[in-house]
Coordinates of C-alpha atoms and ligand atoms in Angstrom, one line a residue:
M1 CA -32.3 13.8 -127.9
G2 CA -29.9 11.3 -129.3
N3 CA -31.8 9.8 -132.1
M4 CA -31.0 12.2 -134.8
K5 CA -30.3 10.4 -138.1
T6 CA -27.7 12.1 -140.2
Q7 CA -26.9 11.9 -143.8
L8 CA -24.9 13.6 -146.5
S9 CA -26.4 14.7 -149.8
F10 CA -24.8 16.1 -153.0
A11 CA -28.1 16.8 -154.7
S12 CA -28.9 20.2 -156.1
L13 CA -30.5 22.4 -153.3
S14 CA -33.6 23.4 -155.2
E15 CA -34.5 19.7 -155.9
I16 CA -34.2 18.5 -152.3
K17 CA -37.6 17.6 -151.0
T18 CA -37.7 18.4 -147.3
E19 CA -39.7 20.2 -144.6
L20 CA -37.0 22.7 -144.1
L21 CA -33.9 23.8 -146.0
A22 CA -31.4 26.0 -144.2
V23 CA -29.0 28.2 -146.2
L24 CA -26.3 30.5 -144.9
A25 CA -25.8 34.2 -145.6
V26 CA -23.1 36.7 -144.8
D27 CA -23.0 40.4 -144.5
T28 CA -20.8 41.6 -147.3
Q29 CA -20.8 45.3 -146.2
T30 CA -17.2 46.4 -145.7
S31 CA -17.7 50.1 -145.0
K32 CA -16.9 51.2 -141.5
D33 CA -19.4 54.0 -141.8
R34 CA -22.0 53.5 -139.0
D35 CA -24.9 54.3 -141.3
A36 CA -23.8 51.8 -144.0
K37 CA -26.6 49.3 -144.5
P38 CA -25.9 45.6 -144.1
Q39 CA -25.6 43.8 -147.5
P40 CA -26.7 40.2 -146.9
A41 CA -25.6 37.7 -149.5
L42 CA -26.3 34.0 -149.7
L43 CA -23.5 31.5 -149.6
T44 CA -25.1 29.4 -152.4
T45 CA -25.4 30.2 -156.1
D46 CA -28.3 27.8 -156.7
P47 CA -30.4 30.1 -158.9
A48 CA -33.8 28.9 -157.5
V49 CA -32.6 29.5 -153.9
V50 CA -31.2 32.9 -154.9
A51 CA -34.5 33.9 -156.6
A52 CA -36.6 32.7 -153.6
A53 CA -34.6 34.8 -151.2
A54 CA -34.1 37.8 -153.4
Q55 CA -37.1 39.8 -152.2
V56 CA -36.5 39.4 -148.5
L57 CA -32.8 40.1 -148.8
A58 CA -33.5 43.3 -150.7
S59 CA -36.1 44.4 -148.0
G60 CA -33.4 44.9 -145.3
E61 CA -35.4 42.8 -142.8
F62 CA -32.7 40.2 -142.6
K63 CA -29.2 41.5 -141.9
A64 CA -27.3 38.1 -141.9
G65 CA -26.0 38.8 -138.4
A66 CA -24.4 35.8 -136.7
N67 CA -27.2 33.2 -135.8
E68 CA -29.9 35.6 -137.1
T69 CA -32.7 33.6 -138.7
L70 CA -35.5 34.3 -141.1
L71 CA -38.1 31.7 -142.3
L72 CA -39.9 31.7 -145.6
H73 CA -42.8 29.4 -146.4
A74 CA -43.5 27.8 -149.7
P75 CA -40.4 29.2 -151.4
A76 CA -41.1 29.4 -155.2
G77 CA -39.1 27.1 -157.4
L78 CA -37.9 24.9 -154.5
A79 CA -38.9 21.4 -153.6
A80 CA -38.4 22.3 -149.9
R81 CA -41.5 23.4 -148.0
R82 CA -39.7 26.0 -146.0
L83 CA -36.5 28.0 -146.6
L84 CA -34.6 29.2 -143.5
L85 CA -31.9 31.9 -143.9
V86 CA -29.2 31.7 -141.2
G87 CA -26.7 34.5 -140.8
L88 CA -22.9 34.1 -140.2
G89 CA -22.2 37.8 -139.6
K90 CA -19.6 39.8 -141.4
Q91 CA -18.2 38.0 -144.4
A92 CA -14.6 38.9 -143.5
K93 CA -15.0 37.3 -140.1
A94 CA -16.9 34.2 -141.1
T95 CA -15.2 31.0 -140.0
V96 CA -15.8 27.3 -139.8
H97 CA -16.7 27.9 -136.1
L98 CA -19.5 30.2 -137.1
V99 CA -20.7 27.5 -139.5
R100 CA -20.8 25.1 -136.5
N101 CA -22.9 27.5 -134.6
A102 CA -25.2 28.2 -137.5
A103 CA -25.9 24.4 -137.8
G104 CA -26.8 24.4 -134.1
T105 CA -29.0 27.4 -134.6
S106 CA -30.8 25.7 -137.5
V107 CA -31.5 22.7 -135.4
R108 CA -32.6 24.8 -132.4
F109 CA -34.9 26.8 -134.7
T110 CA -36.4 23.6 -136.1
K111 CA -36.9 21.7 -132.9
P112 CA -39.5 23.7 -131.0
R113 CA -41.6 24.1 -134.1
G114 CA -42.2 20.3 -134.3
I115 CA -40.5 20.1 -137.7
K116 CA -38.7 16.8 -137.8
E117 CA -36.5 17.1 -140.8
L118 CA -33.8 19.6 -141.7
V119 CA -31.4 20.0 -144.6
F120 CA -28.5 22.2 -143.9
S121 CA -26.7 23.5 -146.8
L122 CA -22.9 24.0 -146.6
P123 CA -21.5 27.2 -148.1
E124 CA -20.1 26.5 -151.5
S125 CA -16.9 28.2 -150.3
L126 CA -15.7 30.3 -147.4
T127 CA -12.3 31.9 -147.5
G128 CA -9.9 30.1 -145.2
S129 CA -12.3 27.2 -144.4
P130 CA -11.9 24.0 -146.4
L131 CA -15.2 22.3 -147.2
H132 CA -14.4 19.1 -145.2
A133 CA -13.7 21.2 -142.1
M134 CA -17.0 23.0 -142.5
A135 CA -18.8 19.6 -143.0
R136 CA -17.4 18.2 -139.8
A137 CA -18.1 21.4 -137.8
A138 CA -21.7 21.6 -139.1
V139 CA -22.5 18.0 -138.0
E140 CA -20.9 18.7 -134.6
G141 CA -23.0 21.9 -134.3
A142 CA -26.2 20.0 -135.3
F143 CA -25.6 17.5 -132.4
V144 CA -24.8 20.2 -130.0
G145 CA -27.9 22.1 -131.0
D146 CA -30.1 19.0 -130.7
F147 CA -29.3 18.5 -127.0
D148 CA -31.7 19.7 -124.3
P149 CA -31.3 19.1 -120.6
D150 CA -35.0 18.6 -119.7
T151 CA -34.8 14.8 -119.4
Y152 CA -36.5 14.7 -116.0
R153 CA -39.6 16.7 -117.1
S154 CA -42.6 14.5 -117.3
D155 CA -44.2 16.9 -119.8
R156 CA -41.1 16.7 -122.0
K157 CA -42.0 16.5 -125.6
D158 CA -39.4 14.8 -127.6
Q159 CA -39.1 17.3 -130.3
S160 CA -35.7 16.2 -131.5
V161 CA -35.0 16.7 -135.2
Q162 CA -35.2 13.2 -136.5
S163 CA -33.4 13.7 -139.7
F164 CA -30.5 16.0 -140.3
T165 CA -29.1 16.1 -143.8
L166 CA -25.9 18.0 -144.7
A167 CA -26.1 19.2 -148.3
A168 CA -22.8 19.7 -149.9
P169 CA -21.9 21.1 -153.4
A170 CA -22.0 18.4 -156.1
N171 CA -18.4 19.2 -157.2
A172 CA -17.0 18.5 -153.7
D173 CA -14.4 15.8 -153.0
K174 CA -17.0 13.2 -151.9
K175 CA -14.5 10.8 -150.1
A176 CA -13.1 13.6 -148.0
L177 CA -16.5 15.0 -147.2
E178 CA -17.8 11.6 -146.2
A179 CA -14.9 11.1 -143.8
A180 CA -15.3 14.5 -142.3
F181 CA -19.0 14.0 -141.9
A182 CA -18.5 10.7 -140.1
E183 CA -16.0 12.3 -137.8
G184 CA -18.5 15.1 -137.0
V185 CA -21.1 12.5 -136.0
I186 CA -18.6 10.8 -133.6
V187 CA -17.4 14.1 -132.1
G188 CA -20.9 15.5 -131.7
E189 CA -22.3 12.4 -130.1
S190 CA -19.3 12.2 -127.8
Q191 CA -19.7 15.8 -126.7
N192 CA -23.4 15.0 -126.0
F193 CA -22.4 11.9 -124.1
T194 CA -20.4 14.2 -121.8
R195 CA -23.3 16.7 -121.5
T196 CA -25.7 13.9 -120.5
L197 CA -23.4 12.9 -117.7
V198 CA -22.8 16.5 -116.5
N199 CA -26.5 17.1 -116.5
E200 CA -27.3 14.2 -114.1
P201 CA -28.1 15.3 -110.5
G202 CA -25.9 14.2 -107.7
N203 CA -28.4 11.7 -106.4
K204 CA -28.6 10.0 -109.8
L205 CA -24.9 10.1 -110.6
T206 CA -22.8 9.0 -107.6
P207 CA -19.2 8.1 -108.1
T208 CA -20.2 4.4 -108.4
I209 CA -22.8 5.1 -111.0
L210 CA -20.4 7.3 -113.0
G211 CA -18.0 4.3 -112.9
E212 CA -20.8 2.1 -114.3
R213 CA -21.6 4.6 -117.0
A214 CA -18.0 4.9 -118.0
A215 CA -17.6 1.1 -118.1
A216 CA -20.7 0.6 -120.2
M217 CA -19.5 3.2 -122.7
A218 CA -16.0 1.6 -122.7
K219 CA -17.6 -1.8 -123.5
E220 CA -19.7 -0.2 -126.3
V221 CA -16.7 1.4 -128.1
G222 CA -14.1 -1.2 -127.3
L223 CA -12.0 0.4 -124.6
K224 CA -10.5 -1.5 -121.7
S225 CA -11.9 -0.4 -118.4
E226 CA -11.4 -0.9 -114.7
V227 CA -13.3 0.8 -111.9
F228 CA -11.7 0.7 -108.5
S229 CA -12.9 2.0 -105.1
T230 CA -11.9 2.4 -101.5
E231 CA -9.7 -0.6 -101.3
K232 CA -7.6 0.4 -104.3
L233 CA -7.2 3.9 -103.0
H234 CA -5.8 2.5 -99.8
E235 CA -3.6 0.1 -101.7
L236 CA -2.1 2.8 -103.8
K237 CA -1.8 5.1 -100.8
M238 CA -4.0 7.8 -102.4
G239 CA -4.3 9.8 -99.2
A240 CA -5.3 13.0 -101.0
F241 CA -8.1 11.4 -103.1
W242 CA -9.3 9.4 -100.1
S243 CA -9.4 12.4 -97.7
V244 CA -12.0 14.0 -100.0
S245 CA -14.1 10.8 -100.2
Q246 CA -14.0 9.9 -96.6
G247 CA -16.9 12.2 -95.5
S248 CA -19.3 10.7 -97.9
A249 CA -21.5 7.6 -97.6
E250 CA -20.9 7.1 -101.3
P251 CA -17.6 5.2 -102.0
P252 CA -15.2 6.8 -104.4
A253 CA -14.5 5.6 -107.9
L254 CA -11.2 5.5 -109.6
I255 CA -12.1 5.0 -113.3
V256 CA -9.3 3.9 -115.6
L257 CA -10.0 3.5 -119.4
R258 CA -7.3 2.4 -121.8
Y259 CA -7.1 2.9 -125.5
E260 CA -4.4 0.6 -127.0
P261 CA -4.3 0.7 -130.8
E262 CA -3.1 -2.5 -132.3
G263 CA 0.6 -2.5 -133.4
V264 CA 1.4 0.7 -131.4
K265 CA 4.0 -0.5 -129.0
D266 CA 6.1 2.5 -128.5
G267 CA 5.9 6.3 -128.8
P268 CA 4.0 8.5 -126.4
V269 CA 1.4 7.4 -123.9
L270 CA -1.1 10.2 -123.1
G271 CA -2.7 10.5 -119.7
L272 CA -6.1 12.2 -119.5
V273 CA -7.0 12.9 -115.9
G274 CA -10.4 14.4 -115.0
K275 CA -12.0 15.8 -111.8
G276 CA -15.1 13.7 -111.0
I277 CA -16.6 15.3 -108.0
T278 CA -20.2 14.2 -108.4
F279 CA -21.3 16.8 -105.8
D280 CA -19.3 19.4 -104.1
T281 CA -20.8 20.8 -100.9
G282 CA -17.4 22.2 -99.9
G283 CA -17.2 19.7 -97.1
I284 CA -16.6 21.1 -93.6
S285 CA -15.6 24.4 -95.3
I286 CA -19.2 24.3 -96.5
K287 CA -20.4 26.4 -99.4
P288 CA -23.2 28.9 -99.0
S289 CA -26.5 27.4 -100.2
D290 CA -27.0 30.0 -102.9
S291 CA -26.3 28.1 -106.2
M292 CA -24.9 25.1 -104.4
E293 CA -27.2 23.0 -106.6
K294 CA -24.8 23.8 -109.5
M295 CA -22.1 21.7 -107.9
K296 CA -23.6 18.6 -109.5
Y297 CA -21.5 19.7 -112.5
D298 CA -18.3 19.4 -110.5
M299 CA -17.5 16.2 -112.5
A300 CA -17.5 18.0 -115.8
G301 CA -13.8 17.6 -116.2
G302 CA -14.0 13.9 -115.7
A303 CA -17.0 13.7 -118.0
A304 CA -15.0 15.6 -120.7
M305 CA -12.3 13.0 -120.4
L306 CA -14.9 10.2 -120.8
G307 CA -16.3 11.9 -123.9
A308 CA -12.9 12.4 -125.4
M309 CA -12.0 8.7 -124.7
R310 CA -15.2 7.7 -126.5
A311 CA -14.3 9.7 -129.5
I312 CA -10.7 8.4 -129.4
A313 CA -11.9 4.8 -129.4
L314 CA -14.0 5.5 -132.5
L315 CA -11.6 7.7 -134.4
K316 CA -8.6 5.4 -133.7
P317 CA -5.6 7.7 -133.6
R318 CA -2.2 5.9 -133.6
V319 CA -1.3 6.7 -130.0
R320 CA -1.9 5.0 -126.7
V321 CA -4.1 6.9 -124.3
I322 CA -5.1 6.3 -120.6
G323 CA -8.1 8.1 -119.2
I324 CA -8.4 8.4 -115.5
V325 CA -11.4 9.9 -113.6
C326 CA -11.1 10.5 -109.9
A327 CA -14.7 10.4 -108.7
A328 CA -15.9 11.3 -105.2
E329 CA -18.5 13.2 -103.4
N330 CA -17.3 16.1 -101.1
M331 CA -19.5 16.0 -98.0
P332 CA -19.4 17.3 -94.4
D333 CA -19.8 14.5 -91.9
G334 CA -18.4 13.1 -88.7
K335 CA -15.9 11.2 -90.8
A336 CA -15.1 14.1 -93.1
Y337 CA -11.6 15.5 -93.5
K338 CA -11.2 18.8 -91.7
P339 CA -9.2 22.1 -92.1
G340 CA -5.9 21.6 -90.4
D341 CA -5.7 17.9 -91.3
V342 CA -2.5 16.7 -92.9
V343 CA -2.8 14.0 -95.5
T344 CA -0.2 12.2 -97.5
A345 CA -0.6 12.0 -101.2
M346 CA 0.3 9.0 -103.3
S347 CA 3.5 10.7 -104.4
G348 CA 4.6 10.9 -100.7
K349 CA 4.1 14.6 -100.4
S350 CA 2.3 15.8 -97.2
I351 CA -0.6 18.2 -97.8
D352 CA -1.8 20.7 -95.2
I353 CA -5.5 21.0 -95.6
I354 CA -6.6 24.7 -95.2
N355 CA -9.9 24.5 -96.9
T356 CA -12.0 21.3 -97.6
D357 CA -13.6 23.1 -100.5
A358 CA -10.3 23.0 -102.4
E359 CA -11.0 19.3 -103.0
G360 CA -10.6 19.0 -106.8
R361 CA -6.8 19.5 -106.6
L362 CA -6.6 16.7 -104.0
V363 CA -8.3 14.1 -106.1
L364 CA -6.4 15.2 -109.2
A365 CA -3.0 15.1 -107.3
D366 CA -3.4 11.4 -106.9
G367 CA -4.8 10.9 -110.3
L368 CA -1.8 12.6 -111.9
T369 CA 0.6 10.5 -109.8
Y370 CA -1.2 7.3 -110.7
A371 CA -1.1 8.2 -114.4
R372 CA 2.6 8.7 -114.1
Q373 CA 3.0 5.4 -112.4
L374 CA 1.1 3.8 -115.3
G375 CA 3.8 5.1 -117.6
V376 CA 2.2 8.1 -119.3
T377 CA 4.6 10.4 -121.1
H378 CA 2.3 13.4 -121.4
L379 CA -0.5 14.6 -119.1
I380 CA -3.6 16.7 -119.6
D381 CA -6.2 17.3 -116.9
A382 CA -9.5 19.0 -116.9
A383 CA -11.4 20.2 -113.9
T384 CA -14.1 22.7 -112.7
L385 CA -11.3 23.7 -110.4
T386 CA -11.7 27.3 -109.2
G387 CA -14.2 30.1 -109.0
A388 CA -11.1 32.4 -109.3
C389 CA -10.7 31.2 -113.0
V390 CA -14.3 32.3 -113.6
V391 CA -13.6 35.7 -112.0
A392 CA -10.4 36.1 -114.2
L393 CA -11.8 35.0 -117.6
G394 CA -15.6 35.2 -117.2
M395 CA -17.7 32.6 -118.9
I396 CA -16.0 33.4 -122.2
N397 CA -12.7 31.6 -122.0
A398 CA -11.6 28.6 -119.9
G399 CA -8.2 28.7 -118.3
A400 CA -5.2 26.7 -119.6
F401 CA -1.8 26.1 -118.0
A402 CA 1.2 24.2 -119.0
N403 CA 4.7 23.3 -117.8
D404 CA 6.0 22.6 -121.3
E405 CA 5.9 24.8 -124.4
A406 CA 5.9 22.1 -127.1
T407 CA 3.0 20.3 -125.4
Y408 CA 1.1 23.5 -125.1
A409 CA 1.8 24.4 -128.7
K410 CA 0.0 21.2 -129.7
F411 CA -3.0 22.2 -127.6
E412 CA -3.1 25.6 -129.2
G413 CA -3.2 23.8 -132.6
A414 CA -6.1 21.7 -131.3
L415 CA -8.0 24.9 -130.5
A416 CA -7.9 26.0 -134.1
T417 CA -9.9 22.8 -135.0
S418 CA -12.2 22.6 -132.0
G419 CA -13.1 26.3 -131.9
E420 CA -13.2 26.1 -128.1
K421 CA -12.0 29.1 -126.2
F422 CA -9.1 28.6 -123.8
W423 CA -6.8 31.3 -122.5
R424 CA -3.4 30.5 -121.2
L425 CA -2.7 31.7 -117.6
P426 CA 0.7 31.9 -115.9
L427 CA 2.5 29.5 -113.5
G428 CA 5.6 30.6 -111.7
D429 CA 7.6 30.4 -108.5
E430 CA 5.9 33.4 -107.0
Y431 CA 2.6 31.4 -107.2
A432 CA 4.3 28.3 -105.8
D433 CA 5.5 30.4 -102.8
L434 CA 1.9 31.0 -101.9
I435 CA 1.1 27.3 -101.3
K436 CA 4.2 26.7 -99.1
S437 CA 3.1 25.3 -95.7
D438 CA 4.7 25.6 -92.3
I439 CA 3.3 22.2 -91.3
G440 CA 3.7 20.0 -94.4
D441 CA 5.2 20.1 -97.9
I442 CA 2.4 22.1 -99.4
K443 CA -1.0 23.5 -98.5
N444 CA -4.2 23.1 -100.5
T445 CA -5.1 26.8 -100.9
G446 CA -3.0 29.8 -101.7
G447 CA -5.2 32.6 -100.4
R448 CA -7.7 34.8 -102.2
W449 CA -5.7 36.3 -105.0
G450 CA -4.6 34.4 -108.1
G451 CA -6.6 31.4 -107.1
A452 CA -6.6 29.7 -110.5
C453 CA -2.8 30.0 -110.7
T454 CA -2.1 28.7 -107.2
A455 CA -4.4 25.8 -107.8
A456 CA -2.5 25.1 -111.0
E457 CA 0.8 25.3 -109.2
F458 CA -0.5 22.8 -106.7
L459 CA -1.3 20.3 -109.6
K460 CA 2.1 21.0 -111.1
V461 CA 3.8 19.6 -108.1
F462 CA 2.2 16.2 -108.9
A463 CA 2.8 16.4 -112.6
E464 CA 6.5 16.6 -111.6
D465 CA 8.7 16.4 -114.7
T466 CA 6.0 15.1 -117.1
P467 CA 4.9 17.5 -119.8
W468 CA 1.5 18.6 -118.6
I469 CA -1.5 20.8 -119.5
H470 CA -4.2 21.8 -117.0
L471 CA -7.6 23.0 -118.1
D472 CA -9.8 24.9 -115.6
I473 CA -13.2 24.7 -117.1
A474 CA -15.2 26.0 -114.1
G475 CA -16.7 29.0 -116.0
L476 CA -17.6 27.1 -119.2
A477 CA -18.8 23.7 -118.2
W478 CA -22.3 25.1 -117.6
V479 CA -24.0 27.5 -120.1
E480 CA -25.8 30.0 -117.9
D481 CA -27.8 31.7 -120.7
S482 CA -29.0 29.8 -123.7
R483 CA -27.7 30.9 -127.1
P484 CA -29.3 30.3 -130.4
Y485 CA -27.1 27.3 -131.0
I486 CA -26.9 25.7 -127.6
A487 CA -29.3 25.1 -124.7
K488 CA -28.7 26.5 -121.2
G489 CA -27.1 23.7 -119.3
P490 CA -24.0 21.4 -119.6
S491 CA -21.7 22.5 -122.5
G492 CA -19.4 19.5 -123.0
V493 CA -16.5 22.0 -123.1
G494 CA -13.1 20.3 -123.5
V495 CA -14.1 17.2 -125.3
R496 CA -13.3 18.5 -128.8
S497 CA -10.0 20.2 -127.8
I498 CA -8.7 17.3 -125.7
L499 CA -9.5 14.9 -128.6
E500 CA -7.7 17.1 -131.1
W501 CA -4.7 17.4 -128.8
V502 CA -4.6 13.6 -128.6
R503 CA -4.8 13.4 -132.4
S504 CA -1.9 15.8 -132.8
F505 CA 0.6 13.1 -131.4
Ligands
BES601 N1 -15.9 23.2 -107.7 C1 -15.3 24.3 -107.1 C2 -15.0 25.4 -108.2 C3 -16.1 26.0 -109.0 C4 -16.6 27.2 -108.7 C5 -16.6 25.3 -110.0 C6 -17.6 27.7 -109.5 C7 -17.6 25.8 -110.8 C8 -18.1 27.0 -110.5 C9 -14.1 24.0 -106.3 O1 -14.0 22.8 -105.7 C10 -13.9 25.0 -105.3 O2 -14.8 25.0 -104.4 N2 -12.9 25.9 -105.3 C11 -12.7 26.9 -104.3 C12 -11.3 26.9 -104.0 C13 -10.9 27.7 -102.8 C14 -11.5 27.1 -101.6 C15 -9.4 27.8 -102.7 C16 -13.1 28.2 -105.0 O3 -12.9 28.4 -106.1 O4 -13.7 29.0 -104.2
MN602 MN1 -14.9 22.7 -103.8
ZN603 ZN1 -15.1 21.3 -106.6

């Protein structure tokens, strides 16, 4: 993974010499009649490709369903050695997001077969999807598809596709396509940067090491970075963040990355705050051992912020951005914080600890306050925050919350580009009532029901009057069942949407 060379070609499809040429097809059948046969049609008019695929399309063996594949060897009239048909599903529903997936599917078809080279042909046109958007999405999808999480297997064969070529129609706007293509490479690589971090086990990615990885990335792409630890937490009076960290032999890391484009001296400053729990045992309110190993991905929100910062540094939007990751390990220990403890957050609010497994909101509380102290005008946070969010939305949509309509509208706009699925969930005084404490200002859990919403209400207290978005990615940060276009494992969810949100300013 990671060494895929990418290029853009405007050559005619039939003349491209390659191991494998992938072309897209849609099902043009519009009848609602259940017995109506699918009518697959290619999204290219290249006469040689059309001729090569004609027989199999007529046979009914290939229905052009989304991510359906069919391979032909030695296609007559083509310079390519193999022709791969990839379905996009019903024509009326085909979007740029299905093109992204189809590119991933093509890569994941190619990889295990030991074929090193792939040419992916963009549709000549797709209603509602400009060519440059499809180009960017296809490159993203190719990188997403190329990632496999088996880095620690000693029998790992590196079967990465070495060369990915995007073939675009010759009459396309070459400048626009080249720019979109370059963007796709940055976004795809940044999403995989996040996935690599999320995939790391807790023993190999402590808060300190996460800080080192963030600083190395920052140096590479030209971001300012600072990584603080215990002393700084005490100095800033981050009592909430510190309480989570205090039960671990591993010191916490407060990671701060800054993107300051030249000549941008005023306007908004965006604060990206991520939960970076490198392992969540639950602490004294310890989790059951079943699936506890999954809690290595409890830093996925933080990793998403780092991936987004990487992409921001390379794409250079005209807006200042501060990325903050609050990294700690949540462990049970003689020094660990306990249920019933009262801790004082950086903002001065006292927090009544009910459950030490509700640790994410504690580290984020101080991260949000710190971001505000650094002068951010808008906040977004991402966290694998609650199991309740997974119960509510399944592993289909991640949860989104906001205290400001205009800021959320920008996020919704970002989703149209990213293709990521987020569903807005409610905040409200009735939820806030559930986290009132008899002992302190606020308690860290709100009971069994509406857990995603009470967790968000908790964070809202620390966002104060700053426009803020909260993303609960607990259900989507880890892909439980592989799909044709993405491996089982870390997904990198959030990177693309957060990036587009930033670019909307
Ligand atoms: N990291 C977990 C949430 C989580 C659950 C992430 C499943 C990914 C998959 C979080 O720290 C947690 O333990 N939340 C508790 C909160 C509860 C104690 C109020 C939960 O959701 O059970
Ligand atoms: Mn927890
Ligand atoms: Zn957690």
